[in-house]
Coordinates of C-alpha atoms and ligand atoms in Angstrom, one line a residue:
X1 CA 15.8 -28.3 13.3
X2 CA 13.2 -27.0 15.7
X3 CA 15.8 -26.8 18.5
X4 CA 17.3 -23.8 16.7
X5 CA 16.1 -20.3 17.8
X6 CA 13.6 -18.9 15.3
X7 CA 14.2 -15.8 13.3
X8 CA 10.5 -15.1 13.1
X9 CA 10.2 -15.3 16.9
X10 CA 13.3 -13.2 17.4
X11 CA 11.8 -10.3 15.3
X12 CA 8.2 -10.9 16.4
X13 CA 6.6 -7.5 16.8
X14 CA 9.3 -5.9 14.8
X15 CA 8.7 -7.2 11.2
X16 CA 7.9 -10.5 9.5
X17 CA 10.8 -12.7 8.6
X18 CA 10.0 -14.5 5.4
X19 CA 11.5 -16.5 2.5
X20 CA 10.8 -17.2 -1.1
X21 CA 9.7 -20.7 -1.6
X22 CA 9.4 -23.5 -4.2
X23 CA 8.3 -27.2 -4.1
X24 CA 11.9 -28.5 -3.8
X25 CA 12.6 -26.4 -0.7
X26 CA 9.3 -27.4 0.8
X27 CA 10.0 -31.0 0.2
X28 CA 13.4 -30.9 1.8
X29 CA 13.1 -28.5 4.6
X30 CA 9.4 -28.2 5.8
X31 CA 10.2 -28.1 9.5
X32 CA 13.0 -25.6 9.1
X33 CA 10.8 -23.4 7.0
X34 CA 7.7 -23.5 9.3
X35 CA 9.9 -22.8 12.3
X36 CA 12.1 -20.0 11.0
X37 CA 9.7 -17.9 8.9
X38 CA 6.3 -16.3 9.3
X39 CA 5.7 -15.7 5.6
X40 CA 6.5 -16.9 2.1
X41 CA 6.7 -15.6 -1.4
X42 CA 6.4 -18.1 -4.2
X43 CA 9.7 -17.7 -6.2
X44 CA 8.4 -18.6 -9.7
X45 CA 5.0 -20.2 -9.6
X46 CA 2.9 -17.0 -9.5
X47 CA 4.7 -15.4 -12.5
X48 CA 2.6 -15.0 -15.6
X49 CA 4.3 -17.8 -17.6
X50 CA 3.5 -20.2 -14.8
X51 CA 0.0 -19.0 -14.0
X52 CA -1.4 -18.7 -17.5
X53 CA 0.9 -20.6 -19.9
X54 CA -1.8 -20.7 -22.6
X55 CA -4.5 -18.0 -23.0
X56 CA -7.4 -18.7 -20.7
X57 CA -5.7 -21.7 -19.1
X58 CA -4.9 -20.8 -15.5
X59 CA -2.6 -23.3 -13.7
X60 CA -2.6 -22.4 -10.0
X61 CA -1.7 -25.9 -8.7
X62 CA 2.0 -25.4 -7.8
X63 CA 1.4 -22.0 -6.2
X64 CA -1.7 -23.4 -4.4
X65 CA 0.4 -26.1 -2.8
X66 CA 2.8 -23.5 -1.5
X67 CA 0.0 -21.3 -0.3
X68 CA -1.7 -24.2 1.4
X69 CA 1.5 -25.0 3.3
X70 CA 1.7 -21.3 4.4
X71 CA -2.0 -21.3 5.5
X72 CA -1.5 -24.6 7.5
X73 CA 1.4 -23.0 9.3
X74 CA -0.2 -19.6 9.8
X75 CA 2.3 -17.9 7.5
X76 CA 1.5 -14.9 5.4
X77 CA 1.9 -14.9 1.6
X78 CA 3.3 -12.2 -0.6
X79 CA 2.3 -12.6 -4.3
X80 CA 5.1 -12.3 -6.8
X81 CA 4.3 -10.9 -9.4
X82 CA 1.4 -9.7 -11.4
X83 CA 3.4 -8.0 -14.1
X84 CA 7.0 -8.2 -15.3
X85 CA 8.9 -7.9 -18.5
X86 CA 10.3 -11.4 -18.0
X87 CA 8.8 -14.9 -17.3
X88 CA 6.0 -14.2 -19.8
X89 CA 4.0 -16.9 -21.7
X90 CA 4.7 -17.0 -25.5
X91 CA 1.1 -16.1 -26.5
X92 CA 0.9 -12.8 -24.5
X93 CA 2.1 -10.4 -27.2
X94 CA 0.9 -12.4 -30.2
X95 CA -2.3 -11.7 -32.2
X96 CA -4.6 -14.7 -32.9
X97 CA -3.8 -14.6 -36.6
X98 CA 0.0 -14.0 -36.2
X99 CA 1.8 -10.7 -35.8
X100 CA 1.8 -8.5 -32.8
X101 CA -1.3 -8.1 -30.5
X102 CA -3.1 -4.8 -30.8
X103 CA -3.5 -2.5 -27.8
X104 CA -7.3 -3.2 -27.0
X105 CA -6.7 -6.9 -27.0
X106 CA -3.6 -6.6 -24.8
X107 CA -5.5 -4.4 -22.3
X108 CA -8.2 -7.2 -22.1
X109 CA -5.5 -9.8 -21.6
X110 CA -3.8 -7.8 -18.9
X111 CA -7.0 -7.0 -17.0
X112 CA -8.2 -10.6 -17.2
X113 CA -4.9 -12.0 -16.0
X114 CA -4.6 -9.6 -13.0
X115 CA -8.3 -9.9 -12.0
X116 CA -8.3 -13.8 -12.2
X117 CA -5.1 -14.2 -10.3
X118 CA -5.9 -11.7 -7.5
X119 CA -9.5 -13.0 -7.1
X120 CA -8.1 -16.6 -6.9
X121 CA -5.9 -15.6 -3.9
X122 CA -8.3 -13.2 -2.3
X123 CA -8.0 -13.6 1.5
X124 CA -4.8 -15.6 1.1
X125 CA -2.3 -13.3 -0.5
X126 CA -2.1 -10.2 1.7
X127 CA 0.4 -8.3 -0.4
X128 CA 1.1 -8.2 -4.1
X129 CA 4.2 -7.2 -6.1
X130 CA 1.9 -5.6 -8.6
X131 CA 4.7 -4.7 -10.9
X132 CA 8.3 -5.8 -10.9
X133 CA 11.3 -4.0 -12.2
X134 CA 9.6 -1.3 -14.3
X135 CA 12.3 1.3 -13.8
X136 CA 14.8 1.7 -16.7
X137 CA 18.4 0.7 -16.3
X138 CA 19.4 3.7 -18.5
X139 CA 19.9 6.8 -16.3
X140 CA 18.2 9.2 -18.8
X141 CA 14.8 7.4 -18.6
X142 CA 12.4 6.7 -15.8
X143 CA 10.4 3.7 -17.1
X144 CA 11.7 0.6 -18.8
X145 CA 10.9 0.5 -22.5
X146 CA 9.3 -3.0 -22.3
X147 CA 6.9 -4.5 -24.7
X148 CA 4.1 -3.6 -22.3
X149 CA 5.1 0.0 -22.4
X150 CA 5.5 0.1 -26.1
X151 CA 2.1 -1.4 -26.9
X152 CA 0.0 0.1 -24.0
X153 CA 1.9 3.2 -23.0
X154 CA 2.8 4.3 -19.5
X155 CA -0.8 4.2 -18.2
X156 CA -0.5 0.4 -18.0
X157 CA 1.2 0.8 -14.6
X158 CA -1.5 2.8 -12.8
X159 CA -4.1 0.6 -14.4
X160 CA -2.4 -2.6 -13.0
X161 CA -2.8 -1.2 -9.5
X162 CA -6.5 -0.3 -10.2
X163 CA -7.2 -3.8 -11.6
X164 CA -5.6 -5.4 -8.6
X165 CA -7.3 -3.2 -6.1
X166 CA -10.7 -3.8 -7.6
X167 CA -10.1 -7.6 -7.5
X168 CA -9.1 -7.5 -3.8
X169 CA -9.6 -4.1 -2.0
X170 CA -7.9 -5.5 1.1
X171 CA -4.6 -6.5 -0.5
X172 CA -1.5 -4.3 0.0
X173 CA -0.2 -3.3 -3.4
X174 CA 3.6 -2.9 -4.0
X175 CA 6.0 -1.6 -6.6
X176 CA 9.0 -3.9 -6.5
X177 CA 12.5 -3.3 -7.9
X178 CA 16.3 -3.8 -7.7
X179 CA 19.1 -1.3 -7.0
X180 CA 16.6 1.2 -5.5
X181 CA 18.6 2.1 -2.5
X182 CA 21.3 3.3 -4.9
X183 CA 20.9 7.1 -4.9
X184 CA 20.8 7.5 -8.6
X185 CA 18.0 5.0 -9.3
X186 CA 16.2 5.9 -6.1
X187 CA 16.0 9.5 -7.1
X188 CA 14.7 8.7 -10.5
X189 CA 12.0 6.5 -9.1
X190 CA 10.9 8.7 -6.2
X191 CA 9.2 11.4 -8.3
X192 CA 7.4 8.8 -10.4
X193 CA 6.0 7.1 -7.2
X194 CA 5.0 10.4 -5.9
X195 CA 3.1 11.1 -9.1
X196 CA 1.3 7.8 -8.7
X197 CA 0.4 8.5 -5.1
X198 CA -0.7 12.1 -5.8
X199 CA -3.0 11.0 -8.6
X200 CA -4.8 8.5 -6.2
X201 CA -3.4 5.3 -7.6
X202 CA -3.9 2.5 -5.0
X203 CA -0.2 1.8 -4.3
X204 CA 0.6 1.1 -0.7
X205 CA 4.2 0.0 -0.5
X206 CA 7.7 -0.3 -2.1
X207 CA 9.5 -3.6 -2.4
X208 CA 13.2 -3.2 -2.1
X209 CA 14.6 -6.4 -3.6
X210 CA 18.1 -6.2 -1.9
X211 CA 20.1 -8.6 -4.0
X212 CA 23.3 -7.3 -2.4
X213 CA 26.9 -8.4 -2.1
X214 CA 29.6 -8.4 0.5
X215 CA 31.1 -5.4 -1.3
X216 CA 28.1 -3.2 -2.2
X217 CA 24.5 -2.8 -1.1
X218 CA 23.2 -3.2 -4.6
X219 CA 24.0 -5.1 -7.9
X220 CA 26.5 -2.3 -8.9
X221 CA 30.1 -2.8 -7.9
X222 CA 30.5 0.6 -6.3
X223 CA 32.3 0.6 -2.9
X224 CA 29.8 1.7 -0.2
X225 CA 31.4 1.9 3.2
X226 CA 28.2 2.5 5.0
X227 CA 25.4 0.0 4.0
X228 CA 23.2 1.2 6.9
X229 CA 23.2 4.8 5.8
X230 CA 22.2 4.1 2.2
X231 CA 19.5 1.7 3.2
X232 CA 18.2 4.1 5.9
X233 CA 18.2 7.1 3.5
X234 CA 16.1 5.0 1.0
X235 CA 13.7 3.8 3.6
X236 CA 13.1 7.3 4.9
X237 CA 12.7 8.7 1.3
X238 CA 10.1 6.1 0.4
X239 CA 8.3 6.5 3.8
X240 CA 8.0 10.2 3.2
X241 CA 5.7 9.4 0.2
X242 CA 3.5 7.5 2.6
X243 CA 4.6 4.1 1.4
X244 CA 5.4 1.1 3.6
X245 CA 8.6 -0.8 2.9
X246 CA 9.2 -4.5 2.4
X247 CA 12.6 -6.0 1.8
X248 CA 11.5 -8.5 -0.7
X249 CA 14.4 -10.5 -2.1
X250 CA 17.3 -10.3 0.2
X251 CA 20.5 -12.3 -0.4
X252 CA 24.1 -11.5 0.0
X253 CA 26.4 -12.7 -2.7
X254 CA 30.0 -13.6 -2.0
X255 CA 31.0 -12.2 -5.4
X256 CA 30.8 -8.7 -6.9
X257 CA 28.0 -8.6 -9.5
X258 CA 29.6 -6.9 -12.4
X259 CA 33.1 -8.3 -12.3
X260 CA 32.4 -11.7 -13.8
X261 CA 36.1 -12.6 -13.6
X262 CA 36.3 -12.5 -9.8
X263 CA 38.4 -15.4 -8.4
X264 CA 36.1 -18.4 -7.9
X265 CA 36.0 -19.7 -4.4
X266 CA 36.0 -23.4 -3.4
X267 CA 34.2 -22.5 -0.2
X268 CA 33.7 -19.3 1.8
X269 CA 36.5 -18.5 4.3
X270 CA 35.6 -17.8 7.9
X271 CA 36.4 -14.1 7.2
X272 CA 33.9 -14.0 4.4
X273 CA 31.2 -15.7 6.4
X274 CA 31.8 -13.2 9.2
X275 CA 31.5 -10.3 6.8
X276 CA 28.3 -11.8 5.5
X277 CA 27.0 -12.0 9.0
X278 CA 27.8 -8.4 9.5
X279 CA 26.0 -7.4 6.3
X280 CA 22.9 -9.3 7.3
X281 CA 23.0 -7.6 10.6
X282 CA 23.3 -4.2 8.9
X283 CA 20.1 -4.9 6.9
X284 CA 18.1 -6.3 9.8
X285 CA 19.2 -3.7 12.3
X286 CA 18.6 -0.8 10.0
X287 CA 15.1 -2.1 9.2
X288 CA 14.4 -2.7 13.0
X289 CA 15.4 0.9 13.6
X290 CA 12.6 1.9 11.2
X291 CA 10.1 -0.8 12.0
X292 CA 7.3 1.7 11.9
X293 CA 7.8 1.7 8.1
X294 CA 9.5 -1.6 7.4
X295 CA 7.1 -4.4 7.9
X296 CA 8.7 -7.5 6.3
X297 CA 12.1 -8.9 5.3
X298 CA 12.1 -11.8 2.8
X299 CA 15.2 -13.7 1.8
X300 CA 15.3 -14.9 -1.7
X301 CA 15.5 -18.6 -0.9
X302 CA 16.4 -20.5 2.2
X303 CA 19.5 -22.7 1.7
X304 CA 22.7 -22.1 -0.3
X305 CA 22.2 -25.2 -2.5
X306 CA 19.0 -23.9 -4.0
X307 CA 19.8 -20.3 -4.9
X308 CA 19.4 -18.5 -8.2
X309 CA 22.9 -17.1 -7.6
X310 CA 24.5 -20.6 -8.4
X311 CA 23.3 -19.8 -12.0
X312 CA 23.6 -16.0 -12.2
X313 CA 25.5 -13.9 -13.2
X314 CA 27.9 -16.8 -13.8
X315 CA 26.3 -20.1 -14.7
X316 CA 27.4 -23.0 -12.5
X317 CA 29.5 -20.9 -10.1
X318 CA 28.7 -21.9 -6.5
X319 CA 27.6 -19.0 -4.2
X320 CA 26.6 -18.9 -0.6
X321 CA 24.2 -16.0 -0.2
X322 CA 21.7 -17.2 2.4
X323 CA 21.7 -17.8 6.2
X324 CA 21.4 -21.6 5.9
X325 CA 24.1 -23.7 4.1
X326 CA 23.4 -26.3 1.4
X327 CA 22.3 -28.9 4.0
X328 CA 20.0 -26.6 6.0
X329 CA 22.5 -25.9 8.7
X330 CA 22.8 -22.4 10.2
X331 CA 25.6 -20.2 9.1
X332 CA 27.3 -17.4 11.1
X333 CA 24.8 -14.9 9.6
X334 CA 21.9 -16.9 11.2
X335 CA 23.5 -16.8 14.6
X336 CA 24.1 -13.1 14.3
X337 CA 20.5 -12.4 13.5
X338 CA 19.0 -14.5 16.3
X339 CA 21.4 -13.2 18.9
X340 CA 19.8 -9.8 18.5
X341 CA 19.3 -8.0 21.8
X342 CA 15.7 -6.8 22.3
Ligands
G3I401 O1 11.9 -25.3 -14.4 C1 12.7 -25.3 -15.5 C2 13.3 -26.6 -15.8 O2 12.3 -27.5 -16.1 C3 14.3 -26.5 -17.0 O3 14.9 -27.7 -17.2 C4 15.3 -25.4 -16.7 C5 16.3 -25.2 -17.9 O4 16.8 -23.8 -17.9 O5 14.7 -24.2 -16.4 C6 13.8 -24.3 -15.3 O6 13.2 -23.0 -15.1 C7 14.0 -22.0 -14.6 C8 13.4 -21.5 -13.3 O7 14.1 -20.3 -12.8 C9 13.3 -22.5 -12.2 O8 14.6 -22.9 -11.8 C10 14.1 -20.8 -15.6 O9 14.8 -21.3 -16.8 C11 14.8 -19.6 -15.1 O10 14.7 -18.5 -16.0 C12 14.1 -19.3 -13.7 O11 14.8 -18.2 -13.2 C13 14.1 -17.4 -12.2 C14 14.2 -16.0 -12.6 O12 13.6 -15.2 -11.6 C15 13.4 -15.7 -13.9 O13 12.0 -16.0 -13.7 C16 14.8 -17.6 -10.9 O14 14.6 -19.0 -10.4 C17 14.3 -16.7 -9.8 O15 15.0 -16.8 -8.6 C18 14.3 -15.3 -10.4 O16 13.7 -14.4 -9.4 C19 13.9 -13.0 -9.7 C20 12.6 -12.3 -9.2 O17 11.5 -12.9 -9.8 C21 12.7 -10.8 -9.5 N1 13.9 -10.2 -9.0 C22 15.1 -10.9 -9.3 C23 15.1 -12.4 -9.0 C24 16.4 -13.0 -9.3 O18 16.6 -13.0 -10.6

């Protein structure tokens, strides 16, 4: 595969081109990965359920294997994620003697988890998704009413950033979320981020997940004729707060997200592949236009056979959201990205 042009080289000096990674991908496509990307995110192995499945028992092995591969190939590593309301170990909200954990104990558990994980990867993970998806889906609320929030109150978010910063003062710290180029959610999140910045919380960047579709630049089935404008408006709004921007989980579904009854495809038509190439170009070119602010684009996966979208939102429905097909061959989207004129 090394005869292909490299996406990382094409965008060298513009932004990093990265992909989320797991052991299966690494086993099957090591050369493709090392050639095409200059950074990785571990997809699941750094989540809390994987890192500390039982209290005090830290299992770094899988994530370490991925990090070692990255280090050996001079690739950067984004850490995903120190805190989420999903992928949690069963013990985290339980008291030792049954019932729900009390706040002082949960504070200790949270600080210990963040500190141990960030220290372990100090000097290797250069940027952390400190908190993932903390904005509410309901439009009348800002923060998600998670169990973290219910037991600890809203200060758990600034505290997470402080714990991470203390454990590695050199790491870049991100807030990461979905649908945040959508003006409604964007405008709910902005004042909150400003509040964090203004009160001196060590937050350095915003992670725009970018799970988008051929039909909308977010996971909401609203027609959006101009993807570039929505993305550009969001980039500029976050940049105005002094945040850098990473696109952290880009993939482009062939199906609308909310309409679960969309006609199932046997394979993507040339027209759909062409539209997907255009959508990838929309994202990359908009980010390149603002490369003073956008420092990294990560796709969520590498090849179409190993994508979470084959299981979500419809279990077992084949999807084709990435720039390499199910055998690691380049799709029209890949060729569009590497033919970029300098
Ligand atoms: O590894 C087990 C396997 O042993 C078991 O047989 C199987 C049965 O369900 O489950 C496997 O684990 C699954 C894991 O993915 C690995 O495939 C989990 O059930 C499943 O919940 C997990 O889903 C992940 C999801 O986050 C939840 O953690 C997806 O792979 C991952 O792509 C997805 O990533 C998220 C980001 O972290 C945050 N943003 C959205 C993004 C997509 O949902």
